[in-house]
Amino acid sequence: MSSLNQDIVRRLSFPAPEIQIQQKIAAVLSSYDDLIETNKRRIALLEKMAEEIYREWFVRLRFPGHEKIKVVKGVPEGWEKQESSKTFAVLSGGTPKTDIPVYWDGEIPFFTPKDANDNFYVLNTEKSITPKGLRSCNSQLYKKDTIFITARGTVGKLALANCDMAMNQSCYALVQRSDMAVYFYFLSMKNAITYLKGVCKSGIFDNIIVDTFKIVPILVPPDNIVKHFNGLVGPFFQQMSILLQKNIILTATRDALLPRLISGKLSVENLDIMFPPGMSDV
């Protein structure tokens, strides 16, 4: 058809179940949507709690035992303000050739700036590559809980890998140089980037290069405080990861059910369904 107008659309017909069946189908699918939204709200709450504890301890400096520690020029005694380039190894990525099909649509998630969202963790990526694709490019297979930061496009967004994944050349992977906890370092970088974006007017975050990390400071407390903090917020991050994976499963299940319910392959006619609150008037 060269064109489509309202008259043509009005003449289209398609099979549809009775309204009572439609309502039951909608109730089943709405239950999945409600669970997904509830998990999203729980993830957002856990992120907010972790960030608030970080700010209380390391921005307002009301960490455990702070009453006994002297603060000189905003830095408690025994703490160190250092360049983030000294805290992390800044590693790069790469992209397999796009015209070679055997490199793409594999089982390895491939992180790009498009995959950076407002959540701490990223699990699903728009693209994926094969082991051959990984071997053909400059990216490593970065482990779970690697910190990714976008360097071009949407600049300065951070994400934690929720599984092993590769990364393209428009991002950097930040791998901590010590064995200390990643949750502290992730929130430290997130706080530092947010602060610098707010005070810098020089266009420093139009794009990020390796040398940028020489001017992004990290306030590093003694090991015992970092371990205490990580032990406190670690369960929050672990629960976020679990809820994110649950939402992936719920979404896939809902999307698989939809065509089977509409086609009648799965019948809801004889089901006694309790309608969700949003359908309480049914």
mmCIF file of C-alpha atoms in Angstrom:
data_model
loop_
_atom_site.group_PDB
_atom_site.id
_atom_site.type_symbol
_atom_site.label_atom_id
_atom_site.label_comp_id
_atom_site.label_asym_id
_atom_site.label_seq_id
_atom_site.Cartn_x
_atom_site.Cartn_y
_atom_site.Cartn_z
ATOM 1 C CA MET A 1 0.000 0.000 0.000
ATOM 2 C CA SER A 2 1.329 3.407 -0.950
ATOM 3 C CA SER A 3 -0.656 5.191 1.771
ATOM 4 C CA LEU A 4 -2.884 4.641 4.777
ATOM 5 C CA ASN A 5 -5.808 6.782 5.913
ATOM 6 C CA GLN A 6 -8.601 6.670 8.491
ATOM 7 C CA ASP A 7 -11.166 5.224 6.084
ATOM 8 C CA ILE A 8 -8.919 2.238 5.396
ATOM 9 C CA VAL A 9 -8.208 1.747 9.086
ATOM 10 C CA ARG A 10 -11.940 1.796 9.910
ATOM 11 C CA ARG A 11 -12.557 -1.049 7.445
ATOM 12 C CA LEU A 12 -9.940 -3.286 9.011
ATOM 13 C CA SER A 13 -11.256 -6.184 11.054
ATOM 14 C CA PHE A 14 -9.634 -8.686 13.360
ATOM 15 C CA PRO A 15 -10.861 -11.458 15.637
ATOM 16 C CA ALA A 16 -11.355 -10.475 19.276
ATOM 17 C CA PRO A 17 -12.522 -12.501 22.272
ATOM 18 C CA GLU A 18 -15.554 -11.505 24.312
ATOM 19 C CA ILE A 19 -15.114 -8.493 26.567
ATOM 20 C CA GLN A 20 -15.054 -10.670 29.705
ATOM 21 C CA ILE A 21 -12.151 -12.674 28.237
ATOM 22 C CA GLN A 22 -10.366 -9.454 27.263
ATOM 23 C CA GLN A 23 -10.700 -8.218 30.823
ATOM 24 C CA LYS A 24 -9.261 -11.447 32.238
ATOM 25 C CA ILE A 25 -6.336 -11.291 29.814
ATOM 26 C CA ALA A 26 -5.718 -7.673 30.814
ATOM 27 C CA ALA A 27 -5.855 -8.665 34.501
ATOM 28 C CA VAL A 28 -3.213 -11.372 34.017
ATOM 29 C CA LEU A 29 -0.877 -9.040 32.145
ATOM 30 C CA SER A 30 -1.505 -6.171 34.576
ATOM 31 C CA SER A 31 -0.404 -8.409 37.447
ATOM 32 C CA TYR A 32 2.979 -8.797 35.777
ATOM 33 C CA ASP A 33 3.176 -5.042 35.145
ATOM 34 C CA ASP A 34 2.377 -4.337 38.795
ATOM 35 C CA LEU A 35 5.109 -6.701 40.002
ATOM 36 C CA ILE A 36 7.632 -5.109 37.642
ATOM 37 C CA GLU A 37 6.737 -1.590 38.806
ATOM 38 C CA THR A 38 6.900 -2.637 42.464
ATOM 39 C CA ASN A 39 10.401 -4.031 41.922
ATOM 40 C CA LYS A 40 11.451 -0.814 40.155
ATOM 41 C CA ARG A 41 10.278 1.227 43.133
ATOM 42 C CA ARG A 42 12.160 -1.073 45.507
ATOM 43 C CA ILE A 43 15.337 -0.695 43.438
ATOM 44 C CA ALA A 44 14.982 3.105 43.453
ATOM 45 C CA LEU A 45 14.496 3.105 47.226
ATOM 46 C CA LEU A 46 17.563 0.912 47.797
ATOM 47 C CA GLU A 47 19.659 3.195 45.573
ATOM 48 C CA LYS A 48 18.456 6.265 47.471
ATOM 49 C CA MET A 49 19.282 4.651 50.828
ATOM 50 C CA ALA A 50 22.810 3.703 49.709
ATOM 51 C CA GLU A 51 23.461 7.210 48.363
ATOM 52 C CA GLU A 52 22.129 8.855 51.519
ATOM 53 C CA ILE A 53 24.380 6.743 53.752
ATOM 54 C CA TYR A 54 27.343 7.607 51.516
ATOM 55 C CA ARG A 55 26.594 11.341 51.768
ATOM 56 C CA GLU A 56 26.152 11.110 55.536
ATOM 57 C CA TRP A 57 29.509 9.383 56.034
ATOM 58 C CA PHE A 58 31.707 10.877 53.320
ATOM 59 C CA VAL A 59 30.192 14.260 52.385
ATOM 60 C CA ARG A 60 28.802 15.474 55.696
ATOM 61 C CA LEU A 61 31.617 13.498 57.398
ATOM 62 C CA ARG A 62 29.337 12.042 60.074
ATOM 63 C CA PHE A 63 30.925 8.599 59.842
ATOM 64 C CA PRO A 64 31.186 6.277 62.867
ATOM 65 C CA GLY A 65 33.667 7.780 65.336
ATOM 66 C CA HIS A 66 33.788 11.155 63.591
ATOM 67 C CA GLU A 67 33.592 12.950 66.952
ATOM 68 C CA LYS A 68 37.124 11.804 67.780
ATOM 69 C CA ILE A 69 38.707 12.669 64.413
ATOM 70 C CA LYS A 70 40.153 16.072 63.617
ATOM 71 C CA VAL A 71 39.220 17.540 60.225
ATOM 72 C CA VAL A 72 41.770 19.731 58.449
ATOM 73 C CA LYS A 73 40.633 21.632 55.330
ATOM 74 C CA GLY A 74 37.736 19.244 54.822
ATOM 75 C CA VAL A 75 39.838 16.083 55.130
ATOM 76 C CA PRO A 76 39.715 13.981 58.324
ATOM 77 C CA GLU A 77 43.064 12.927 59.752
ATOM 78 C CA GLY A 78 44.156 9.586 58.343
ATOM 79 C CA TRP A 79 42.155 10.079 55.132
ATOM 80 C CA GLU A 80 43.634 10.846 51.722
ATOM 81 C CA LYS A 81 42.328 12.880 48.807
ATOM 82 C CA GLN A 82 43.769 11.360 45.634
ATOM 83 C CA GLU A 83 43.281 11.467 41.892
ATOM 84 C CA SER A 84 40.835 8.847 40.694
ATOM 85 C CA SER A 85 43.489 7.804 38.142
ATOM 86 C CA LYS A 86 45.509 6.537 41.114
ATOM 87 C CA THR A 87 42.494 4.727 42.530
ATOM 88 C CA PHE A 88 41.454 2.990 39.316
ATOM 89 C CA ALA A 89 43.040 1.418 36.292
ATOM 90 C CA VAL A 90 41.234 3.179 33.417
ATOM 91 C CA LEU A 91 40.641 0.587 30.682
ATOM 92 C CA SER A 92 39.128 0.954 27.229
ATOM 93 C CA GLY A 93 36.854 -1.054 24.976
ATOM 94 C CA GLY A 94 36.362 -1.728 21.311
ATOM 95 C CA THR A 95 33.788 -2.759 18.716
ATOM 96 C CA PRO A 96 33.924 -5.810 16.451
ATOM 97 C CA LYS A 97 33.459 -5.153 12.742
ATOM 98 C CA THR A 98 29.753 -4.674 12.183
ATOM 99 C CA ASP A 99 29.775 -6.263 8.720
ATOM 100 C CA ILE A 100 30.866 -9.669 10.022
ATOM 101 C CA PRO A 101 27.724 -11.500 11.244
ATOM 102 C CA VAL A 102 29.570 -14.167 13.259
ATOM 103 C CA TYR A 103 30.770 -11.432 15.624
ATOM 104 C CA TRP A 104 27.272 -10.348 16.653
ATOM 105 C CA ASP A 105 24.076 -11.544 18.389
ATOM 106 C CA GLY A 106 25.916 -13.867 20.721
ATOM 107 C CA GLU A 107 25.605 -14.428 24.464
ATOM 108 C CA ILE A 108 28.038 -11.722 25.634
ATOM 109 C CA PRO A 109 26.302 -8.429 26.563
ATOM 110 C CA PHE A 110 27.962 -5.455 24.825
ATOM 111 C CA PHE A 111 27.753 -2.227 26.834
ATOM 112 C CA THR A 112 27.533 1.130 25.036
ATOM 113 C CA PRO A 113 26.425 4.617 26.215
ATOM 114 C CA LYS A 114 22.879 3.787 25.049
ATOM 115 C CA ASP A 115 22.681 1.153 27.804
ATOM 116 C CA ALA A 116 23.475 3.598 30.614
ATOM 117 C CA ASN A 117 20.262 4.358 32.490
ATOM 118 C CA ASP A 118 19.418 5.992 35.792
ATOM 119 C CA ASN A 119 19.840 2.770 37.791
ATOM 120 C CA PHE A 120 23.069 1.621 39.405
ATOM 121 C CA TYR A 121 23.140 -1.742 37.638
ATOM 122 C CA VAL A 122 22.907 -2.661 33.970
ATOM 123 C CA LEU A 123 22.043 -6.213 32.921
ATOM 124 C CA ASN A 124 20.384 -6.118 29.518
ATOM 125 C CA THR A 125 22.244 -4.397 26.675
ATOM 126 C CA GLU A 126 20.920 -3.380 23.277
ATOM 127 C CA LYS A 127 23.616 -5.395 21.490
ATOM 128 C CA SER A 128 25.504 -8.601 22.186
ATOM 129 C CA ILE A 129 28.561 -10.253 20.681
ATOM 130 C CA THR A 130 30.010 -13.742 20.297
ATOM 131 C CA PRO A 131 33.325 -15.048 21.683
ATOM 132 C CA LYS A 132 34.767 -14.553 18.173
ATOM 133 C CA GLY A 133 33.581 -10.956 18.241
ATOM 134 C CA LEU A 134 35.213 -10.414 21.621
ATOM 135 C CA ARG A 135 38.528 -11.809 20.391
ATOM 136 C CA SER A 136 38.397 -9.535 17.352
ATOM 137 C CA CYS A 137 38.090 -6.250 19.251
ATOM 138 C CA ASN A 138 39.993 -4.326 21.918
ATOM 139 C CA SER A 139 37.537 -4.970 24.735
ATOM 140 C CA GLN A 140 38.157 -7.318 27.600
ATOM 141 C CA LEU A 141 35.390 -9.418 29.107
ATOM 142 C CA TYR A 142 34.794 -7.279 32.168
ATOM 143 C CA LYS A 143 33.635 -9.015 35.319
ATOM 144 C CA LYS A 144 30.422 -8.428 37.265
ATOM 145 C CA ASP A 145 30.551 -5.237 39.347
ATOM 146 C CA THR A 146 32.992 -3.535 36.984
ATOM 147 C CA ILE A 147 32.308 0.208 36.926
ATOM 148 C CA PHE A 148 31.541 1.584 33.465
ATOM 149 C CA ILE A 149 31.548 5.315 32.700
ATOM 150 C CA THR A 150 30.318 6.790 29.418
ATOM 151 C CA ALA A 151 32.916 8.984 27.700
ATOM 152 C CA ARG A 152 31.034 10.229 24.641
ATOM 153 C CA GLY A 153 27.422 10.851 23.753
ATOM 154 C CA THR A 154 25.713 10.918 27.149
ATOM 155 C CA VAL A 155 28.902 11.727 29.063
ATOM 156 C CA GLY A 156 29.683 10.833 32.663
ATOM 157 C CA LYS A 157 26.963 8.266 33.384
ATOM 158 C CA LEU A 158 28.076 5.415 35.622
ATOM 159 C CA ALA A 159 26.827 1.844 35.680
ATOM 160 C CA LEU A 160 27.781 -1.375 37.426
ATOM 161 C CA ALA A 161 27.910 -4.466 35.246
ATOM 162 C CA ASN A 162 25.402 -6.967 36.626
ATOM 163 C CA CYS A 163 27.119 -9.794 34.748
ATOM 164 C CA ASP A 164 30.262 -10.319 32.704
ATOM 165 C CA MET A 165 30.128 -8.092 29.621
ATOM 166 C CA ALA A 166 32.209 -6.393 26.940
ATOM 167 C CA MET A 167 32.260 -2.644 26.240
ATOM 168 C CA ASN A 168 32.678 -0.359 23.249
ATOM 169 C CA GLN A 169 35.244 2.398 22.755
ATOM 170 C CA SER A 170 32.869 5.195 23.843
ATOM 171 C CA CYS A 171 33.196 4.127 27.495
ATOM 172 C CA TYR A 172 35.853 3.387 30.075
ATOM 173 C CA ALA A 173 35.987 0.571 32.585
ATOM 174 C CA LEU A 174 37.230 1.596 36.023
ATOM 175 C CA VAL A 175 38.951 -1.275 37.803
ATOM 176 C CA GLN A 176 40.034 -0.536 41.352
ATOM 177 C CA ARG A 177 43.728 -0.979 42.031
ATOM 178 C CA SER A 178 43.194 -2.434 45.505
ATOM 179 C CA ASP A 179 40.991 -5.207 46.870
ATOM 180 C CA MET A 180 38.746 -2.746 48.667
ATOM 181 C CA ALA A 181 34.996 -2.750 48.135
ATOM 182 C CA VAL A 182 33.559 -1.693 44.789
ATOM 183 C CA TYR A 183 30.362 -0.218 46.270
ATOM 184 C CA PHE A 184 32.301 2.516 48.054
ATOM 185 C CA TYR A 185 34.279 3.335 44.922
ATOM 186 C CA PHE A 186 31.191 3.341 42.712
ATOM 187 C CA LEU A 187 29.375 5.813 44.964
ATOM 188 C CA SER A 188 32.558 7.892 45.346
ATOM 189 C CA MET A 189 32.892 8.275 41.580
ATOM 190 C CA LYS A 190 29.180 8.955 41.192
ATOM 191 C CA ASN A 191 29.360 11.694 43.819
ATOM 192 C CA ALA A 192 32.558 13.206 42.358
ATOM 193 C CA ILE A 193 31.196 13.302 38.796
ATOM 194 C CA THR A 194 27.888 14.828 39.947
ATOM 195 C CA TYR A 195 29.748 17.513 41.910
ATOM 196 C CA LEU A 196 32.126 18.405 39.082
ATOM 197 C CA LYS A 197 29.298 18.586 36.564
ATOM 198 C CA GLY A 198 27.608 21.083 38.843
ATOM 199 C CA VAL A 199 30.607 23.403 39.352
ATOM 200 C CA CYS A 200 32.525 23.118 36.057
ATOM 201 C CA LYS A 201 31.617 25.483 33.217
ATOM 202 C CA SER A 202 34.650 24.787 31.046
ATOM 203 C CA GLY A 203 33.077 22.005 28.996
ATOM 204 C CA ILE A 204 35.222 19.418 30.734
ATOM 205 C CA PHE A 205 32.420 16.878 30.477
ATOM 206 C CA ASP A 206 31.699 17.347 26.779
ATOM 207 C CA ASN A 207 33.770 14.186 26.507
ATOM 208 C CA ILE A 208 36.031 12.200 28.820
ATOM 209 C CA ILE A 209 39.597 11.121 28.115
ATOM 210 C CA VAL A 210 42.040 9.178 30.281
ATOM 211 C CA ASP A 211 43.602 12.395 31.606
ATOM 212 C CA THR A 212 40.188 13.518 32.889
ATOM 213 C CA PHE A 213 40.570 11.087 35.772
ATOM 214 C CA LYS A 214 43.613 13.048 36.976
ATOM 215 C CA ILE A 215 41.302 15.906 37.969
ATOM 216 C CA VAL A 216 38.452 13.836 39.437
ATOM 217 C CA PRO A 217 39.272 13.528 43.153
ATOM 218 C CA ILE A 218 38.405 10.616 45.433
ATOM 219 C CA LEU A 219 38.386 10.966 49.214
ATOM 220 C CA VAL A 220 39.722 7.669 50.534
ATOM 221 C CA PRO A 221 39.217 6.839 54.242
ATOM 222 C CA PRO A 222 41.076 4.130 56.189
ATOM 223 C CA ASP A 223 40.382 0.519 55.243
ATOM 224 C CA ASN A 224 38.294 -0.231 58.326
ATOM 225 C CA ILE A 225 35.792 2.540 57.489
ATOM 226 C CA VAL A 226 35.518 1.426 53.858
ATOM 227 C CA LYS A 227 34.925 -2.186 54.939
ATOM 228 C CA HIS A 228 32.325 -1.053 57.493
ATOM 229 C CA PHE A 229 30.519 0.999 54.849
ATOM 230 C CA ASN A 230 30.630 -1.791 52.300
ATOM 231 C CA GLY A 231 29.236 -4.255 54.816
ATOM 232 C CA LEU A 232 26.360 -1.874 55.486
ATOM 233 C CA VAL A 233 25.357 -1.071 51.885
ATOM 234 C CA GLY A 234 26.469 -4.332 50.255
ATOM 235 C CA PRO A 235 23.121 -6.061 50.931
ATOM 236 C CA PHE A 236 21.349 -3.112 49.240
ATOM 237 C CA PHE A 237 23.371 -3.633 46.060
ATOM 238 C CA GLN A 238 22.870 -7.391 46.162
ATOM 239 C CA GLN A 239 19.104 -6.942 46.499
ATOM 240 C CA MET A 240 19.102 -4.453 43.596
ATOM 241 C CA SER A 241 20.851 -7.047 41.444
ATOM 242 C CA ILE A 242 18.319 -9.736 42.381
ATOM 243 C CA LEU A 243 15.323 -7.478 41.713
ATOM 244 C CA LEU A 244 16.733 -6.420 38.351
ATOM 245 C CA GLN A 245 17.106 -10.044 37.292
ATOM 246 C CA LYS A 246 13.576 -10.797 38.501
ATOM 247 C CA ASN A 247 12.242 -7.986 36.337
ATOM 248 C CA ILE A 248 14.032 -9.392 33.303
ATOM 249 C CA ILE A 249 12.323 -12.754 33.896
ATOM 250 C CA LEU A 250 8.918 -11.167 34.583
ATOM 251 C CA THR A 251 9.129 -9.053 31.416
ATOM 252 C CA ALA A 252 10.123 -12.021 29.263
ATOM 253 C CA THR A 253 7.313 -14.150 30.747
ATOM 254 C CA ARG A 254 4.714 -11.423 30.216
ATOM 255 C CA ASP A 255 5.803 -10.862 26.617
ATOM 256 C CA ALA A 256 5.686 -14.611 25.921
ATOM 257 C CA LEU A 257 2.207 -14.902 27.444
ATOM 258 C CA LEU A 258 0.699 -12.018 25.474
ATOM 259 C CA PRO A 259 0.373 -13.676 22.028
ATOM 260 C CA ARG A 260 -0.697 -17.008 23.541
ATOM 261 C CA LEU A 261 -3.434 -15.357 25.590
ATOM 262 C CA ILE A 262 -4.708 -13.230 22.714
ATOM 263 C CA SER A 263 -4.708 -16.164 20.284
ATOM 264 C CA GLY A 264 -6.566 -18.377 22.752
ATOM 265 C CA LYS A 265 -3.799 -20.988 22.946
ATOM 266 C CA LEU A 266 -3.883 -20.330 26.676
ATOM 267 C CA SER A 267 -7.489 -20.050 27.806
ATOM 268 C CA VAL A 268 -8.535 -17.885 30.734
ATOM 269 C CA GLU A 269 -12.258 -18.472 30.278
ATOM 270 C CA ASN A 270 -12.674 -20.786 33.271
ATOM 271 C CA LEU A 271 -10.216 -18.989 35.557
ATOM 272 C CA ASP A 272 -11.533 -17.239 38.655
ATOM 273 C CA ILE A 273 -9.342 -14.140 38.441
ATOM 274 C CA MET A 274 -9.067 -11.492 41.131
ATOM 275 C CA PHE A 275 -8.757 -8.211 39.292
ATOM 276 C CA PRO A 276 -5.895 -5.861 40.346
ATOM 277 C CA PRO A 277 -6.729 -2.500 41.991
ATOM 278 C CA GLY A 278 -6.487 -0.675 38.668
ATOM 279 C CA MET A 279 -9.357 -2.819 37.338
ATOM 280 C CA SER A 280 -11.464 -2.763 40.493
ATOM 281 C CA ASP A 281 -14.451 -1.346 38.627
ATOM 282 C CA VAL A 282 -14.667 -4.447 36.353
#
